[in-house]
mmCIF file of C-alpha atoms in Angstrom:
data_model
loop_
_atom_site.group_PDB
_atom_site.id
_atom_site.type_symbol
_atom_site.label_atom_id
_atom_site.label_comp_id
_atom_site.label_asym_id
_atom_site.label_seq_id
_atom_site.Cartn_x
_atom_site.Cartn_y
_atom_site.Cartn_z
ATOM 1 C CA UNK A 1 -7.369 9.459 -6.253
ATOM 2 C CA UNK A 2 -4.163 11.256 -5.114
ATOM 3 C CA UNK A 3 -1.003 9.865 -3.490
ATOM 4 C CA UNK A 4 -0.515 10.776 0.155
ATOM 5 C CA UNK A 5 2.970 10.547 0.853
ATOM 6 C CA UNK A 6 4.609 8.458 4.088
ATOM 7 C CA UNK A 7 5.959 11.107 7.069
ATOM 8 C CA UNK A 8 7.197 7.882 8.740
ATOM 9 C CA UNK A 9 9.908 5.542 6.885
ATOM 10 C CA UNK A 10 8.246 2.474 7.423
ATOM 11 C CA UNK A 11 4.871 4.239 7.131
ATOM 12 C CA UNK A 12 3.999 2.939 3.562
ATOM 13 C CA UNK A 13 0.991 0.701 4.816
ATOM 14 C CA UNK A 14 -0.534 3.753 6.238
ATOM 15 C CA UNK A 15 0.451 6.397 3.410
ATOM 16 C CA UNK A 16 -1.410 3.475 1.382
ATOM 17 C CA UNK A 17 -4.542 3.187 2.914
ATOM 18 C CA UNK A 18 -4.625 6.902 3.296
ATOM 19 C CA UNK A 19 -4.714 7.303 -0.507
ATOM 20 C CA UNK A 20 -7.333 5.119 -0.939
ATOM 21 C CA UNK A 21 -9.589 6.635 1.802
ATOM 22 C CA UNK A 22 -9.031 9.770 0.968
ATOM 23 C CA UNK A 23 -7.508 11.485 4.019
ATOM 24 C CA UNK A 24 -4.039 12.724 5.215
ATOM 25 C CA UNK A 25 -1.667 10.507 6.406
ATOM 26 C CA UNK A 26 -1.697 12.304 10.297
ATOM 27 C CA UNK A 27 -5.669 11.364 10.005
ATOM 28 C CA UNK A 28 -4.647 7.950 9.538
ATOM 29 C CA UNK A 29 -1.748 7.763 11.644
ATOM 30 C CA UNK A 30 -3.918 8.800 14.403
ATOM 31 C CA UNK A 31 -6.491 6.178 13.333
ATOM 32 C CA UNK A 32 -3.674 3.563 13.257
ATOM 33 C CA UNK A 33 -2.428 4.124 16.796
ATOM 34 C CA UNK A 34 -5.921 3.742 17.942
ATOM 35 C CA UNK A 35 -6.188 0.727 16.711
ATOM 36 C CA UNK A 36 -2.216 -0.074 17.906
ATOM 37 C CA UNK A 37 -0.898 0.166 14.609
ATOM 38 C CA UNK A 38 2.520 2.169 14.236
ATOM 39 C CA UNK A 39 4.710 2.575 11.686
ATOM 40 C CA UNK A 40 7.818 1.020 13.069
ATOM 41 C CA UNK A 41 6.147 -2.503 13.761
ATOM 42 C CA UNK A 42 7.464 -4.800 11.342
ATOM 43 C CA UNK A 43 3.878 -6.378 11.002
ATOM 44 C CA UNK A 44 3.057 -3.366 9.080
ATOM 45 C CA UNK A 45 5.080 -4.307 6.409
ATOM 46 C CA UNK A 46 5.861 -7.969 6.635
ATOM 47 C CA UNK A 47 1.610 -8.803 7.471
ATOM 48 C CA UNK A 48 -1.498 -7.753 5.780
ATOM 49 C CA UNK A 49 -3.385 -7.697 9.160
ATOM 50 C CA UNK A 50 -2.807 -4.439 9.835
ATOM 51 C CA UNK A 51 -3.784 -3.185 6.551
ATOM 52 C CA UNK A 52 -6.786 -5.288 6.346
ATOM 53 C CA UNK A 53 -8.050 -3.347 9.555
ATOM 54 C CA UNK A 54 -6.987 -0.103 8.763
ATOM 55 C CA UNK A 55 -9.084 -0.477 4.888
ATOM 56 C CA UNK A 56 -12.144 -1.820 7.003
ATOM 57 C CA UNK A 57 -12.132 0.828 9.529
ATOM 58 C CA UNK A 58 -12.315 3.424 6.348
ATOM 59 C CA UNK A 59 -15.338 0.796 4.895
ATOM 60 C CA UNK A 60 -13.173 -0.252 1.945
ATOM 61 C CA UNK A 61 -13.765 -4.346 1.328
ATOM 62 C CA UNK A 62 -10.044 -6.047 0.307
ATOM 63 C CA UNK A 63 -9.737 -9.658 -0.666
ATOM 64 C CA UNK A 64 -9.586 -12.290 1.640
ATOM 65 C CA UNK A 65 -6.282 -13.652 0.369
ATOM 66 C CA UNK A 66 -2.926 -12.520 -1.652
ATOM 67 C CA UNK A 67 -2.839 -13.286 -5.526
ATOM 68 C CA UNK A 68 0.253 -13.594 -7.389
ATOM 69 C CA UNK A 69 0.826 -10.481 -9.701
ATOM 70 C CA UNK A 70 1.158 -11.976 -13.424
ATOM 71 C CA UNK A 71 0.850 -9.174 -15.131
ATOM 72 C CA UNK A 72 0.104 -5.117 -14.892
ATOM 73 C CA UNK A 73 -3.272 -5.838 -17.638
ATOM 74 C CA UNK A 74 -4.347 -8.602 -14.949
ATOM 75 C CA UNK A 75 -4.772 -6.257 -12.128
ATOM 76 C CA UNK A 76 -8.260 -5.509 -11.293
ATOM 77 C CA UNK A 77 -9.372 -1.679 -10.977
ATOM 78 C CA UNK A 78 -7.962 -1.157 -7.733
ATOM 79 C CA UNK A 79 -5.250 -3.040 -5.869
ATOM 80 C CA UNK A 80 -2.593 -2.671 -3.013
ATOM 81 C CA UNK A 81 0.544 -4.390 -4.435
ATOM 82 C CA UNK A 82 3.661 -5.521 -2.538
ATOM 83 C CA UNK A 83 6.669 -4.065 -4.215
ATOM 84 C CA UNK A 84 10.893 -4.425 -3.364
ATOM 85 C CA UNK A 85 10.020 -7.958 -1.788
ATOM 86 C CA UNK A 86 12.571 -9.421 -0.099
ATOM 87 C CA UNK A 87 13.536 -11.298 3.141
ATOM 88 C CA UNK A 88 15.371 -9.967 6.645
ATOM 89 C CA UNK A 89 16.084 -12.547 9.200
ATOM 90 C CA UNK A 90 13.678 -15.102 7.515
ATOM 91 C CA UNK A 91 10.498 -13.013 7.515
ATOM 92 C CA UNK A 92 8.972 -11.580 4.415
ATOM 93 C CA UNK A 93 9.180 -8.182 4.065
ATOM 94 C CA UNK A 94 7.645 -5.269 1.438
ATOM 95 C CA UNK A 95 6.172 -1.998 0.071
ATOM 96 C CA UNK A 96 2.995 -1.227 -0.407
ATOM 97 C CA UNK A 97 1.714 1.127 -2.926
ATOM 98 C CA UNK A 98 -1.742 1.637 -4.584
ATOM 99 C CA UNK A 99 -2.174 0.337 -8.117
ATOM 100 C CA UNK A 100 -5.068 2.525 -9.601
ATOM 101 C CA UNK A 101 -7.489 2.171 -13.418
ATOM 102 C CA UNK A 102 -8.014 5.679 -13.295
ATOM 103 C CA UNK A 103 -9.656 8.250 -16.306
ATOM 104 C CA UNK A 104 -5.948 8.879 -17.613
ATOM 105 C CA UNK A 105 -5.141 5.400 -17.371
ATOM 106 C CA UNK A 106 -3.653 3.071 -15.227
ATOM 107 C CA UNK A 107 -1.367 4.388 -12.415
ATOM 108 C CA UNK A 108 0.982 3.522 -9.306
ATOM 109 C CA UNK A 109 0.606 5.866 -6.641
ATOM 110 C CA UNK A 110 3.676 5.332 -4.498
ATOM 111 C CA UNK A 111 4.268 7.196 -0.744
ATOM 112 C CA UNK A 112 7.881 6.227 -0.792
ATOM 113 C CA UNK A 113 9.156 10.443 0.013
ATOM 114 C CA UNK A 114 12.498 10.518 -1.770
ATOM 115 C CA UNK A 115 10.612 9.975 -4.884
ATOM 116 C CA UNK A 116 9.997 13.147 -7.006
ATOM 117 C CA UNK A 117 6.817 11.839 -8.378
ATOM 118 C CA UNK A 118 4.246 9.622 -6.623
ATOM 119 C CA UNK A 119 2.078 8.971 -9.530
ATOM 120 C CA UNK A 120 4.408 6.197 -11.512
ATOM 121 C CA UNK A 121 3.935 5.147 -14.414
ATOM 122 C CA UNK A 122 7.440 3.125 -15.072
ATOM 123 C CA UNK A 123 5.685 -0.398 -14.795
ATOM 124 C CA UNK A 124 9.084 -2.335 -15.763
ATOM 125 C CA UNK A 125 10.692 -0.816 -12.867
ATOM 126 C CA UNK A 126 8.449 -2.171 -9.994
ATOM 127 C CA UNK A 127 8.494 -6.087 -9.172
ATOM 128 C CA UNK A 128 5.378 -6.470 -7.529
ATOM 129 C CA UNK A 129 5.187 -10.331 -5.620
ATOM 130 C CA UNK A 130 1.222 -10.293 -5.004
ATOM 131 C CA UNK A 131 -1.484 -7.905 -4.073
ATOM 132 C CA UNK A 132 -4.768 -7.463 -2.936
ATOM 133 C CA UNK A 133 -7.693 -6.406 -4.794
ATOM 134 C CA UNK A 134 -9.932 -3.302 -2.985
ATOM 135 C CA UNK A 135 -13.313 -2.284 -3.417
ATOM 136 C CA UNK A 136 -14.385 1.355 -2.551
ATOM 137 C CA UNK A 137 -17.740 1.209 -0.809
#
């Protein structure tokens, strides 16, 4: 799995679930407005609804709820986490990146573009609040 990185700066949802389908993030920003999904609607990032369709449109099962991160060995195989949670104007906000078990080990793949390596492995720097486990079909 490779990071795809977000041409939109709220487009971290879609960057996401492009990584994990395996296509560019113009395939799936195209896919996304289909469905009405865009990249500057704060349900993108402040919802899992959006997400949720975008994964099942690609055939990838997610969880039916949010669990509480506890720890980075808890984490099943494949996960979207929510990272930098925090709260504007009473709503929930986030970032969502791609937590990956892969050959060389366990990996965050991050679409955030300022950063000048999307494959993290700096676990004590990210705070993630909850994620949701995914299942490649």
């Amino acid at each position: 799995m490779k990071p795809v990185v977000q041409l939109e700066r709220t487009g971290c949802g879609i960057a996401s679930v492009a990584a994990l389908a395996d296509v560019s993030y113009r395939e799936m920003q195209r896919v996304a407005n289909r469905l009405g999904i865009y990249a500057d609607d704060s349900k993108l990032w402040s919802e899992t609804g959006y997400v949720r369709r975008l994964l099942a449109k690609y055939g990838i099962r997610s969880a039916r709820t949010e669990t509480p991160f506890t720890s980075w060995e808890a984490l099943p195989d494949r996960a979207l986490l929510a990272v930098k949670w925090h709260k504007e104007q009473d709503r929930a906000c986030w970032h969502w990146v791609v937590f990956w078990r892969g050959p060389q080990g366990p990996v965050v793949l991050d679409s955030k573009r300022a950063l000048r390596r999307h494959v993290r492995t700096d676990f004590s720097r990210m705070k993630p609040k909850w994620f949701i486990p995914v299942n490649l079909i």
